[in-house]
Coordinates of C-alpha atoms in Angstrom, one line a residue:
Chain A
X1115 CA 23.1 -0.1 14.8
X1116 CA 23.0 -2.6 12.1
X1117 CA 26.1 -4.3 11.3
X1118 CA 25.2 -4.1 7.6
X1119 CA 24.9 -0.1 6.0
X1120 CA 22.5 -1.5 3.1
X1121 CA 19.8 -3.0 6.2
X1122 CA 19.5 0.5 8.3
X1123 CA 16.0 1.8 8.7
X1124 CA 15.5 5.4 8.5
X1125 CA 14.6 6.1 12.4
X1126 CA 18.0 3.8 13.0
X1127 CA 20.0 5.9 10.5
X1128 CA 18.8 9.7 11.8
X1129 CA 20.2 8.4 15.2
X1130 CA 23.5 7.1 14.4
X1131 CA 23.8 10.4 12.1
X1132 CA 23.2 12.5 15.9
X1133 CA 26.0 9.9 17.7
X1134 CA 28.2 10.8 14.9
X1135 CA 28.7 6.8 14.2
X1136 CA 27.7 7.6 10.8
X1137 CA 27.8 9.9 7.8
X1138 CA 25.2 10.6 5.4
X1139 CA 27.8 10.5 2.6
X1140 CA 29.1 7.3 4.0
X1141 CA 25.6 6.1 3.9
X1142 CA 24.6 7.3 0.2
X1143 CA 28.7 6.0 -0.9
X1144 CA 27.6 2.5 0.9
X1145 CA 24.5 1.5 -1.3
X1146 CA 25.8 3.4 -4.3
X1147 CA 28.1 0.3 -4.2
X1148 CA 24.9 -2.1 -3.5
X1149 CA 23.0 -0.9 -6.4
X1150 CA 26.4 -0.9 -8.7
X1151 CA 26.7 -5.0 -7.2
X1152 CA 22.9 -5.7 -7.7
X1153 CA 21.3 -3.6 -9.8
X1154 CA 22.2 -4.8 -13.2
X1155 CA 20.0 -8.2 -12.4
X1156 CA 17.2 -6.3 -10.6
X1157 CA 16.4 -3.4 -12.8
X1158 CA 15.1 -1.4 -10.0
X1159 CA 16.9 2.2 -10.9
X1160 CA 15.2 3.6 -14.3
X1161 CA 17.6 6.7 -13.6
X1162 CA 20.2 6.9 -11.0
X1163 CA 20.7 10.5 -9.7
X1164 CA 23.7 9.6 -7.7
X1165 CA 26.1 13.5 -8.2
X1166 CA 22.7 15.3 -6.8
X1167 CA 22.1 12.5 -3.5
X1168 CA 26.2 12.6 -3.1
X1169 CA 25.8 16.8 -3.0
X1170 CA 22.7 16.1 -0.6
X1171 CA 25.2 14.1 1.4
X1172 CA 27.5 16.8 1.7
X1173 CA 25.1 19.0 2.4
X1174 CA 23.4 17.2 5.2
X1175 CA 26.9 15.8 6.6
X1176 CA 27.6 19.7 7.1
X1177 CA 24.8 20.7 8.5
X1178 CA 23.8 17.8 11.1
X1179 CA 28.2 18.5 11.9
X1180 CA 26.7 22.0 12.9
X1181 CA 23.5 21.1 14.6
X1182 CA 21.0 22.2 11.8
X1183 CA 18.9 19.3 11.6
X1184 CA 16.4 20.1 8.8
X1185 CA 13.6 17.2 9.7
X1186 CA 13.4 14.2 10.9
X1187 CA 14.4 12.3 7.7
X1188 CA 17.8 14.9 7.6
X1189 CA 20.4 12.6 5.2
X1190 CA 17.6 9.7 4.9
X1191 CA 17.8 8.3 1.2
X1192 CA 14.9 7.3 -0.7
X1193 CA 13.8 5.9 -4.1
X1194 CA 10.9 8.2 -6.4
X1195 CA 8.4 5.6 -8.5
X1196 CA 8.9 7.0 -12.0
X1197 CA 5.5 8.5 -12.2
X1198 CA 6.0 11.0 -9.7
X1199 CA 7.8 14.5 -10.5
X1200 CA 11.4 15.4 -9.3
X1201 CA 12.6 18.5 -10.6
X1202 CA 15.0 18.3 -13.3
X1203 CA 14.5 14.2 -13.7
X1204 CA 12.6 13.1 -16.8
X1205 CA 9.3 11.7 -15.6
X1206 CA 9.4 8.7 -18.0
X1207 CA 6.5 6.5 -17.0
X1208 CA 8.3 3.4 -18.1
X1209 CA 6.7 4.3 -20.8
X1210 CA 8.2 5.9 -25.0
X1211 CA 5.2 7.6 -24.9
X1212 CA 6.1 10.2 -22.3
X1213 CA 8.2 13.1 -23.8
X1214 CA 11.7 13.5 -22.5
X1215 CA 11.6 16.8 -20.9
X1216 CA 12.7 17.5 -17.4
X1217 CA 9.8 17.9 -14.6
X1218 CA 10.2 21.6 -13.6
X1219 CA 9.1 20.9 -10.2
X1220 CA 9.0 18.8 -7.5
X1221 CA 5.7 16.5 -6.5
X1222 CA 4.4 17.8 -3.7
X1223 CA 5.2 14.5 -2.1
X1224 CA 8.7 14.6 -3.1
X1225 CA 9.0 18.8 -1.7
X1226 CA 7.5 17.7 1.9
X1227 CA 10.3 14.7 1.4
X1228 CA 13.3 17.2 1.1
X1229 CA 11.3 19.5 3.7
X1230 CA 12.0 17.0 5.8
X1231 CA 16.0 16.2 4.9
X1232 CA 15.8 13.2 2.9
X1233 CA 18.0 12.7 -0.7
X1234 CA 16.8 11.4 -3.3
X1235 CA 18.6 8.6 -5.2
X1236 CA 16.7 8.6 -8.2
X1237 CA 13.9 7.5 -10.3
X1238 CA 12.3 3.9 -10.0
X1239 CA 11.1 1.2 -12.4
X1240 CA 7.0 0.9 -12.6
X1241 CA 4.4 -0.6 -14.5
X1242 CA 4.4 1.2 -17.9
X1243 CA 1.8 4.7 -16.7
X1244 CA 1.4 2.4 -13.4
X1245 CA -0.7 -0.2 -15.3
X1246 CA 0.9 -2.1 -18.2
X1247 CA 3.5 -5.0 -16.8
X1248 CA 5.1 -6.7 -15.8
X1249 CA 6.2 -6.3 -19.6
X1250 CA 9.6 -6.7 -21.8
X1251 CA 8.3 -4.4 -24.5
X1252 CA 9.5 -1.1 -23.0
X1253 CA 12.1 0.7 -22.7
X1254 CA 13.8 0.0 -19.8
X1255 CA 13.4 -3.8 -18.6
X1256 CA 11.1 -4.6 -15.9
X1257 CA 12.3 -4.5 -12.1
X1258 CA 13.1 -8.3 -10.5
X1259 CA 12.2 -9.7 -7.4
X1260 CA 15.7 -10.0 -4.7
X1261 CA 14.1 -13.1 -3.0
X1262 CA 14.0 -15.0 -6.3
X1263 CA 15.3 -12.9 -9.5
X1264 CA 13.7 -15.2 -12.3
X1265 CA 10.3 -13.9 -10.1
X1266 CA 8.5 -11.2 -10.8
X1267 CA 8.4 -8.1 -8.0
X1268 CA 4.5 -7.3 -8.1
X1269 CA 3.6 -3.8 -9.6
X1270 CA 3.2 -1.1 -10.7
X1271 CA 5.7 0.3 -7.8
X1272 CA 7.8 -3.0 -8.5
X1273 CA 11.4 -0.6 -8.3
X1274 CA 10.4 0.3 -4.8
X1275 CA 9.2 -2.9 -3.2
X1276 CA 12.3 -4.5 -5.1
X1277 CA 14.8 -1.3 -4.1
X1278 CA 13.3 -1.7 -0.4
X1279 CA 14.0 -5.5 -0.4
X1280 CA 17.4 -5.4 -1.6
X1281 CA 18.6 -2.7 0.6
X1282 CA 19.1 -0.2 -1.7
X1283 CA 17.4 2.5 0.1
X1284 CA 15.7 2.6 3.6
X1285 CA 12.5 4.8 2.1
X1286 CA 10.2 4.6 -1.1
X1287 CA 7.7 6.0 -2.6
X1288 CA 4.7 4.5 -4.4
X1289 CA 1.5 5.0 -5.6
X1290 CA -1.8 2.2 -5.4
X1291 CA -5.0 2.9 -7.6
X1292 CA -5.9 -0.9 -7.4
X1293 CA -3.1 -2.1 -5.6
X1294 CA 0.0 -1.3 -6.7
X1295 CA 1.9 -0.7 -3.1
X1296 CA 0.5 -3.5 -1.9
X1297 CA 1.2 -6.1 -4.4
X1298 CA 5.0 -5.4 -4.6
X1299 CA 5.0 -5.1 -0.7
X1300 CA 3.2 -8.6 -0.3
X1301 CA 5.8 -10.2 -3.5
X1302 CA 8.7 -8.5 -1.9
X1303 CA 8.3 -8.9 1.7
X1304 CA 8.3 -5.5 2.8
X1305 CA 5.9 -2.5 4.0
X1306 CA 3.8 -0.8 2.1
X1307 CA 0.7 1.5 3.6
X1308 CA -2.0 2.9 1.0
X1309 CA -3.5 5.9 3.4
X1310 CA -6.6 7.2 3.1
X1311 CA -7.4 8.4 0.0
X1312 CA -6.8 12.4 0.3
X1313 CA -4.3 11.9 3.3
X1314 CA -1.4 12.4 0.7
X1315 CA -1.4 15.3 -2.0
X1316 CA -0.9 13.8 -5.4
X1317 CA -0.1 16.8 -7.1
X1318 CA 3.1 16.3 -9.5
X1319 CA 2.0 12.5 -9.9
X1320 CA 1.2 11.2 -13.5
X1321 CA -2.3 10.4 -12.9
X1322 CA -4.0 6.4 -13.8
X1323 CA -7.5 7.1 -12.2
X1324 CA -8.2 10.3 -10.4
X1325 CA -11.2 8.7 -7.9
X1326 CA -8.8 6.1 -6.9
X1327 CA -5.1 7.3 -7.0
X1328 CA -3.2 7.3 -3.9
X1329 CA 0.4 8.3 -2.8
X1330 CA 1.9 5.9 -0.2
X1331 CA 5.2 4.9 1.9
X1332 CA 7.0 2.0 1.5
X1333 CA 9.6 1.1 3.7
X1334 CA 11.4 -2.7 5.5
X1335 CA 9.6 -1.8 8.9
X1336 CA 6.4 -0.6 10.6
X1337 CA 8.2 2.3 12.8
X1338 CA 9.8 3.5 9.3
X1339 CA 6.6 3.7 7.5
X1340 CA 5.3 5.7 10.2
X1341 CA 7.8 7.8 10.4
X1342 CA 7.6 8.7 6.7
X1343 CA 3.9 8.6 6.5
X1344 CA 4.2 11.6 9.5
X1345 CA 6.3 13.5 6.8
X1346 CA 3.8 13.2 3.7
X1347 CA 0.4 13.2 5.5
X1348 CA -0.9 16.8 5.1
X1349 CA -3.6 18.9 3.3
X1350 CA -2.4 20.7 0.0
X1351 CA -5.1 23.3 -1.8
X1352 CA -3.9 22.6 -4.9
X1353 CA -5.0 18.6 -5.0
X1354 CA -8.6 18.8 -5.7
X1355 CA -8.9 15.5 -3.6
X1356 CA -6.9 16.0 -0.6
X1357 CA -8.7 16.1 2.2
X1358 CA -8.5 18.5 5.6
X1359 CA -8.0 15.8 8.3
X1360 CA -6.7 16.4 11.7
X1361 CA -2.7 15.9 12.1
X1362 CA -1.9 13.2 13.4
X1363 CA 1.4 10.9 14.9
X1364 CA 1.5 8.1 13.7
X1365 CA 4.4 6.3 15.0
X1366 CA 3.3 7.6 18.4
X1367 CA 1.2 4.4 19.2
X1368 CA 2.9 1.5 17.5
X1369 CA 4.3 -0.4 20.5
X1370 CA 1.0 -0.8 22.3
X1371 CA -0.1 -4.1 21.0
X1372 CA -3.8 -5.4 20.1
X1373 CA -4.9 -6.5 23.6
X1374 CA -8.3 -5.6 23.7
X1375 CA -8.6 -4.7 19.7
X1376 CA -11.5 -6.0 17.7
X1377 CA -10.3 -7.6 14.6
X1378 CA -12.5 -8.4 12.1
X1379 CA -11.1 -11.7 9.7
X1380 CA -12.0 -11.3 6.1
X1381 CA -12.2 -15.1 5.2
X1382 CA -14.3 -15.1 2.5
X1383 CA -12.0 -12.9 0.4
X1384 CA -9.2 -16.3 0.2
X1385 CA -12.1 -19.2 1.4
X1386 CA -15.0 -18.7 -1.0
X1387 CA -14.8 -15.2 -3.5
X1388 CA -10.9 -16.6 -4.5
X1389 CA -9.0 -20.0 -3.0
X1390 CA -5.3 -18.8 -1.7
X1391 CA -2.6 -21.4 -1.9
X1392 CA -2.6 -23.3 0.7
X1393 CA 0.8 -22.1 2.4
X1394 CA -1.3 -18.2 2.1
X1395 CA -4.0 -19.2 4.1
X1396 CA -1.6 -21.1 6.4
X1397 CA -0.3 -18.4 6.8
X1398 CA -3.1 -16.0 7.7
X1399 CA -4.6 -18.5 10.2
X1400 CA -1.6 -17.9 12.1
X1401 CA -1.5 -14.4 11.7
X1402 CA -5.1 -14.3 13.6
X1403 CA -3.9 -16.9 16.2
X1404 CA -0.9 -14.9 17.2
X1405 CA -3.2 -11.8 17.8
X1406 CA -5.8 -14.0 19.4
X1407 CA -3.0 -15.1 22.1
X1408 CA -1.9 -11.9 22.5
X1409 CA -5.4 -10.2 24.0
X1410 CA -7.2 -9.4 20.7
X1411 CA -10.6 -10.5 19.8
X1412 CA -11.4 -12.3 16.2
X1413 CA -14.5 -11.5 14.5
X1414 CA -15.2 -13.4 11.3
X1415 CA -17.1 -10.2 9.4
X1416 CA -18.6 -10.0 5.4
X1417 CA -17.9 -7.8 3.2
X1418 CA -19.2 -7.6 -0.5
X1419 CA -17.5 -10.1 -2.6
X1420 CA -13.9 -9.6 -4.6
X1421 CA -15.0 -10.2 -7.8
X1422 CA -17.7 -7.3 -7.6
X1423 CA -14.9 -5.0 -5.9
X1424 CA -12.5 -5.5 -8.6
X1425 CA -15.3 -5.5 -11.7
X1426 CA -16.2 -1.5 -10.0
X1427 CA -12.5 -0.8 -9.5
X1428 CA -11.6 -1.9 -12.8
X1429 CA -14.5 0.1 -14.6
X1430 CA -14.0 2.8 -12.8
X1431 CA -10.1 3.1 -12.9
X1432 CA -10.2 1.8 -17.5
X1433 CA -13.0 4.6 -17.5
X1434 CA -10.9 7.4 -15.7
X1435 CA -7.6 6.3 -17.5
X1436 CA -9.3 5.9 -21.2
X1437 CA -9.9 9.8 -20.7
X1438 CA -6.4 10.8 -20.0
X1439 CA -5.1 8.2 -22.6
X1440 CA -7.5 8.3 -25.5
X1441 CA -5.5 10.9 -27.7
X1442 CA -2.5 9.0 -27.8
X1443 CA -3.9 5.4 -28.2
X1444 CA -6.1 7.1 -31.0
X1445 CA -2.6 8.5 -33.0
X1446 CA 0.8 6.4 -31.5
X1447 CA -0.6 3.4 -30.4
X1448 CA 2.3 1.4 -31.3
X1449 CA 4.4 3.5 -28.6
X1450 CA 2.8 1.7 -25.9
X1451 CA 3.7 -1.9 -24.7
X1452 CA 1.0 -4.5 -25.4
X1453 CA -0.5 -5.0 -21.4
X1454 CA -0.7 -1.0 -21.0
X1455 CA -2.3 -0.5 -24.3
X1456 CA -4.4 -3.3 -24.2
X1457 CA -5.5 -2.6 -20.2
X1458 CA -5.7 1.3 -21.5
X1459 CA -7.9 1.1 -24.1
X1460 CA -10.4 -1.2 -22.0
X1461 CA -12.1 2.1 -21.1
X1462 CA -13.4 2.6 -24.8
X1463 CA -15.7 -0.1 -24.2
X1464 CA -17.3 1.7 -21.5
X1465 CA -20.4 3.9 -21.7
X1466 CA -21.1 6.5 -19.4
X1467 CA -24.1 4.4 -18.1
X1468 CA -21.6 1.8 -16.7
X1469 CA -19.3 4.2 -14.9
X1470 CA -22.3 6.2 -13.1
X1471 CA -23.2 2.9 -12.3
X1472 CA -20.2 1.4 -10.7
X1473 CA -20.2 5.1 -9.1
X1474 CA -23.5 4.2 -7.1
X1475 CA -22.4 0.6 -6.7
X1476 CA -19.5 2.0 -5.1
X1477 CA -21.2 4.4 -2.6
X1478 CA -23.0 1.2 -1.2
X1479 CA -20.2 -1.1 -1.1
X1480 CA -18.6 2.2 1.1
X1481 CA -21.6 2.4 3.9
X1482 CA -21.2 -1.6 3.6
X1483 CA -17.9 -1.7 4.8
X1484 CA -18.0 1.4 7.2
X1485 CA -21.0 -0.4 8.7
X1486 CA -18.6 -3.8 9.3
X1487 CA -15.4 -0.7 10.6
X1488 CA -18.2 0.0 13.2
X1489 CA -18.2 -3.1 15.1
X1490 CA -14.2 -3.8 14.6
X1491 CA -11.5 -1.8 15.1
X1492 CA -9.1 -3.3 12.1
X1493 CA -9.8 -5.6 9.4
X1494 CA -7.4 -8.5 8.5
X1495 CA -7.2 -10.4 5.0
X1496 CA -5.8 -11.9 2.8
X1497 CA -3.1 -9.2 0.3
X1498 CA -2.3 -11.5 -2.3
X1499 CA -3.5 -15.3 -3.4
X1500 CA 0.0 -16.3 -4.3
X1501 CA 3.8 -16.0 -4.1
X1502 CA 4.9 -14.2 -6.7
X1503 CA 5.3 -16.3 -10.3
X1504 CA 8.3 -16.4 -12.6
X1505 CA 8.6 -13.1 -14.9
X1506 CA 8.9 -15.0 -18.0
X1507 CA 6.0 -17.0 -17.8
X1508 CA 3.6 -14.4 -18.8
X1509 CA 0.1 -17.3 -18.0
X1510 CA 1.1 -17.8 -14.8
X1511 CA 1.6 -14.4 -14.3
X1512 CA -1.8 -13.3 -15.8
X1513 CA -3.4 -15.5 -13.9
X1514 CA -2.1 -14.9 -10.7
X1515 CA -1.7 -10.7 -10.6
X1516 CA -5.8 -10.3 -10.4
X1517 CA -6.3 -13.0 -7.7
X1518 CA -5.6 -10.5 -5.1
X1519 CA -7.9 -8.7 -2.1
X1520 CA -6.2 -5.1 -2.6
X1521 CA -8.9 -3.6 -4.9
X1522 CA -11.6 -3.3 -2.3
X1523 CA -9.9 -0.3 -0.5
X1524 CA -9.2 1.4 -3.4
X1525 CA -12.9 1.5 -4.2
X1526 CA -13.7 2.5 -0.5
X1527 CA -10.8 4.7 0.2
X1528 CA -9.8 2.9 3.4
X1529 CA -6.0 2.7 4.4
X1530 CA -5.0 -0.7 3.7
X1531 CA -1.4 -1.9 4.5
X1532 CA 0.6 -4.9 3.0
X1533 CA 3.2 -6.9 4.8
X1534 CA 5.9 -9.9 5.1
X1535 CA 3.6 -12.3 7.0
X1536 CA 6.0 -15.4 6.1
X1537 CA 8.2 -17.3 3.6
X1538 CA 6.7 -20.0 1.3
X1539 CA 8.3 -23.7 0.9
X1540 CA 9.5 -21.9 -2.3
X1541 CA 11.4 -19.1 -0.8
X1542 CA 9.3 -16.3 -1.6
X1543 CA 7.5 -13.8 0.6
X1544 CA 3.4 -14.7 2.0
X1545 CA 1.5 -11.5 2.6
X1546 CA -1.1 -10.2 5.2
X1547 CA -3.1 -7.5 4.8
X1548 CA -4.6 -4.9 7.4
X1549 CA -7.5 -2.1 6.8
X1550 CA -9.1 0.3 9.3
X1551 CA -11.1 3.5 9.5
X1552 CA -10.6 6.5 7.5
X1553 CA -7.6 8.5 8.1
X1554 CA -6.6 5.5 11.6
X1555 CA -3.4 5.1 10.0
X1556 CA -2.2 4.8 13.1
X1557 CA -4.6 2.0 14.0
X1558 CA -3.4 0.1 11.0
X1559 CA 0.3 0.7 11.8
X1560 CA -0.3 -0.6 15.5
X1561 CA -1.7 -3.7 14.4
X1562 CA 0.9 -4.7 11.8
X1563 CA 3.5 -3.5 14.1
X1564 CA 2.2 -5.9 16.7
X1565 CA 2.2 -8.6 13.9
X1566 CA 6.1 -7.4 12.6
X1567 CA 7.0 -8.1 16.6
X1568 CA 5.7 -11.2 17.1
X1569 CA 7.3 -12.5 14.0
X1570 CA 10.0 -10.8 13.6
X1571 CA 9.5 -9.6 10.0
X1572 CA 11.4 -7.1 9.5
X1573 CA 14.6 -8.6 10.0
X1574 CA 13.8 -11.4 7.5
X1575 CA 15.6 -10.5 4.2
X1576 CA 16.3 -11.9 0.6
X1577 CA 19.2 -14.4 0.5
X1578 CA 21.2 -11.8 -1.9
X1579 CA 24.3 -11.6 0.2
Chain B
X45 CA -16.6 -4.7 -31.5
X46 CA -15.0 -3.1 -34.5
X47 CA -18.0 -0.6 -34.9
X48 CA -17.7 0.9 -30.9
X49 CA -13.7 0.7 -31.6
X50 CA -14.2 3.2 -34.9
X51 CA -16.4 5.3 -32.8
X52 CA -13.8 5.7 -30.6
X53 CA -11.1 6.7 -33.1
X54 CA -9.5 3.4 -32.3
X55 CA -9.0 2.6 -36.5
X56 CA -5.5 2.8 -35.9
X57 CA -5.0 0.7 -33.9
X58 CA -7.6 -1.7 -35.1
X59 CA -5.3 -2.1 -38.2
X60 CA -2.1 -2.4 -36.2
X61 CA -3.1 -3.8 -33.2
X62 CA -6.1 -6.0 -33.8
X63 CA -5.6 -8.3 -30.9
X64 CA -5.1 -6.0 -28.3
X65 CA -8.3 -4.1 -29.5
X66 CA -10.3 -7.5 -29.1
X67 CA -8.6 -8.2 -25.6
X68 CA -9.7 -4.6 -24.5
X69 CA -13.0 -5.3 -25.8
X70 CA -13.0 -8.6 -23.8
X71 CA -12.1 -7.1 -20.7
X72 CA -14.5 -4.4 -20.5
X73 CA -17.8 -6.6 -21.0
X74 CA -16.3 -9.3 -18.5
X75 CA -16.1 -6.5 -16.2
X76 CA -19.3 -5.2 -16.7
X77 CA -20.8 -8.2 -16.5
X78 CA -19.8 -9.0 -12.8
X79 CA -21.0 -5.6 -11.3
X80 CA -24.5 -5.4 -9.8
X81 CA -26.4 -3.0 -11.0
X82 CA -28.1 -0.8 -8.1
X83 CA -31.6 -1.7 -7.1
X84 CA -32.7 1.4 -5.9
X85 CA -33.4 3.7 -8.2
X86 CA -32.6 6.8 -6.4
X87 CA -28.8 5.0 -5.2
X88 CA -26.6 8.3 -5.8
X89 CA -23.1 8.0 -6.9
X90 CA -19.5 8.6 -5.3
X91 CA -18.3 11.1 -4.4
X92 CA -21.9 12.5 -2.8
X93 CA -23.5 15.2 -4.5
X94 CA -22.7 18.5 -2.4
X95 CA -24.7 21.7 -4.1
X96 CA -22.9 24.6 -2.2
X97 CA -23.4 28.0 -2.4
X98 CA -21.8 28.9 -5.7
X99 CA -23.5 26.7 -8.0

């Protein structure tokens, strides 16, 4: 066990529950008094819930005391991104806009969550409606990065990826409709897994862009991720775009390593369609020569370029979001923050010509990359361009937030997970990125579990003390 | 500019928020200016079209 309460994983924590080495309420108690330290220069917490995850304690210290374990994440804690319902929390958005009223029911993410035993600790700071920030115009400030506080976190789950980092919770939830698990899981140095889109109900999530909305687990480590992917993955009727797909395990096969694996190398995304700082690509070379020594074969494959993936994510997603928003940038658009309501109200621009057309560019670009996913078991790019820039300087960071190689599985729908793959000269996290076939999570977990093994990844964490 | 954002009961924010209507405006004809239109004429859109039996 972990010497150090705010580092345990979830799968680490569930056992040491069973040896009765630890309590859940000790556990919750522990980084209640992390996030009281930190929190004040992180922002992560929008709302703290800490009298409902202390009862949860109780309640799960009881019941594990009498052998009732309810699931496998039985007195687990984990963090909510602000857009998702928890019943009787205020789903704010980060955003004035949203009224105050409490959510009357859980998401169904969040239900299969307690299903499965875990407490939640509250509400986390996003991206105003998942797509206006980094901003100080809100009301509540935007979440920092732990590796670097005068850094921004990457969005729009930027609580969780920061949350995660810090060790304020073992689990987190996020959502990605062009990125936005990824990006905070590349600035932060964590885990986070967009699955395939209809793995994960998003029913009782404030929706951006219904084609290309996903729910996803963030987590320090590969097994964790797994482990709370296994608890969310499922069909629900009542999410008109979840899909039937057959159950699977996914932390069954993460220790058997990419001898023999295909990997296809995505160069072109940081070469030629976007230049990565140099320590990135550094970075990824090595990534593909570690595999490459340990049994794996490295394809170099083509895909379409960035810039087209992001111009038919971007239409598509403004388009989809102008149509949810338009009433209320027509009559309060003062409420929102300038990047939201400027991003927002991109989709008014838009005809209906140009979204049926990024529609059927978007079916190609699809049968383009399942023909590559033929011929290679896992693809491997770049996840961001950069290390995260400083929060306050709003150029840098407006230049840097779309030179990223996330978008491209949104459009598709393929699961694409974001990792640690090193730590600049600067002292900020490097990212890799891994994609595979529809709904081979497991594939994708395997592979970056080989990676987090070779380089020890998940026990690198933010100098915070 | 200003015409499309009337048409779209953007005058509101047109007269507080000028900028932010232009940079909206900006952002939408960058991005359809980088997407390729489909060559084939008979390319369908995402998600497929699936007629079933309760049209």
């Amino acid at each position: 066990m972990s010497d150090e309460l705010h580092w345990l994983g979830a799968a680490e924590a569930t056992r040491a529950f069973a040896a009765r080495k630890l309590s859940p309420v000790e556990l919750v108690k522990g980084l209640h008094a992390r996030i009281d330290t930190l929190d004040p220069q992180l922002n992560v917490f929008i709302r703290r819930d800490d009298e409902a995850a202390l009862a949860a304690a109780r309640a799960a210290e009881a019941e594990i005391a009498a052998g009732r374990i309810r699931g496998p994440l039985h007195g687990v804690p984990v963090g909510i991104k602000d857009i998702i319902d928890v019943a009787g929390l205020p789903t704010t958005c980060h955003s004035r806009v949203m009224p105050g009223s409490n959510a009357t029911a859980d998401a169904a993410c969040v239900a299969r969550l307690r299903q499965a035993g875990a407490i939640v600790m509250g509400k986390l700071s996003t991206h105003e409606f998942a797509i206006g920030g980094p901003s100080h115009d809100l009301p509540f400030p935007p979440a920092r990065n732990p590796w670097n506080r005068d850094h921004h976190p990457g969005g729009s789950s930027s609580g969780s990826g920061s949350g995660l980092a810090a060790g304020f919770f073992p689990l987190a939830l996020g959502t990605d409709t062009g990125g936005s698990i990824r990006n905070p899981a590349s600035a932060c140095g964590i885990v986070g897994l967009k699955p395939t889109y209809g793995l994960v109900s998003r029913r009782g999530v404030f929706p951006l862009a219904f084609s290309l909305d996903h729910v996803g687990p963030m987590t320090r480590s590969v097994a964790d991720n797994a482990l709370l992917l296994d608890c969310l993955a499922g069909h629900d009727p009542a999410d008109a775009g979840s899909a039937v797909a057959p159950r699977a395990y996914y932390a069954a096969g993460l220790e058997r390593g990419v001898r023999g694996l295909r990997i296809g190398f995505v160069r072109h995304f940081h070469e030629n369609d976007l230049i990565a700082d140099p320590e990135v690509a550094a970075t990824l070379d090595t990534v593909a020569k570690t595999f490459a020594a340990e049994g794996a074969e490295i394809r170099e494959v083509r895909l379409p370029t960035l810039g087209e993936f992001a111009a038919v994510n971007r239409i598509i997603l403004t388009s989809e979001a102008w149509s949810i928003h338009a009433p209320w940038l027509r009559s309060r658009p003062g409420d929102y923050g300038k990047l939201g309501r400027q991003r927002l109200m991109a989709g008014a621009f838009l005809q209906a010509g140009d979204l049926v057309a990024a529609q059927r560019r978007r079916a190609a670009m699809i049968a383009e990359v399942q023909t590559v996913l033929r011929d290679v078991d896992v693809l491997l790019c770049a996840s961001s361009m950069d290390p995260a820039s400083r929060i306050d300087d709003e150029a840098a960071t407006a230049r840097t937030y779309p030179r990223q190689a996330r978008t491209p599985f949104n459009v598709t729908g393929h699961p694409a997970l974001a990792m640690l793959a090193g730590v600049s000269s600067g002292g900020l996290p490097l990212s890799v990125q891994f994609a595979g076939r529809y709904f081979d999570e497991a594939m994708v977990l395997r592979v970056a579990r080989a990676w987090e093994r070779a380089a020890g990844t998940d026990k690198r964490h933010p100098p915070l003390g | 500019m200003e015409a499309l954002a009337r048409l779209a009961g953007l005058d509101r924010a047109l007269a507080e928020h000028r900028e932010d209507v232009i940079a909206a405006f900006s952002q939408a004809s960058a991005h359809r200016g980088v997407m390729h239109a489909p060559e084939d004429p008979a390319a369908e859109p995402w998600p497929p079209m699936q007629a079933g039996t309760n049209l």
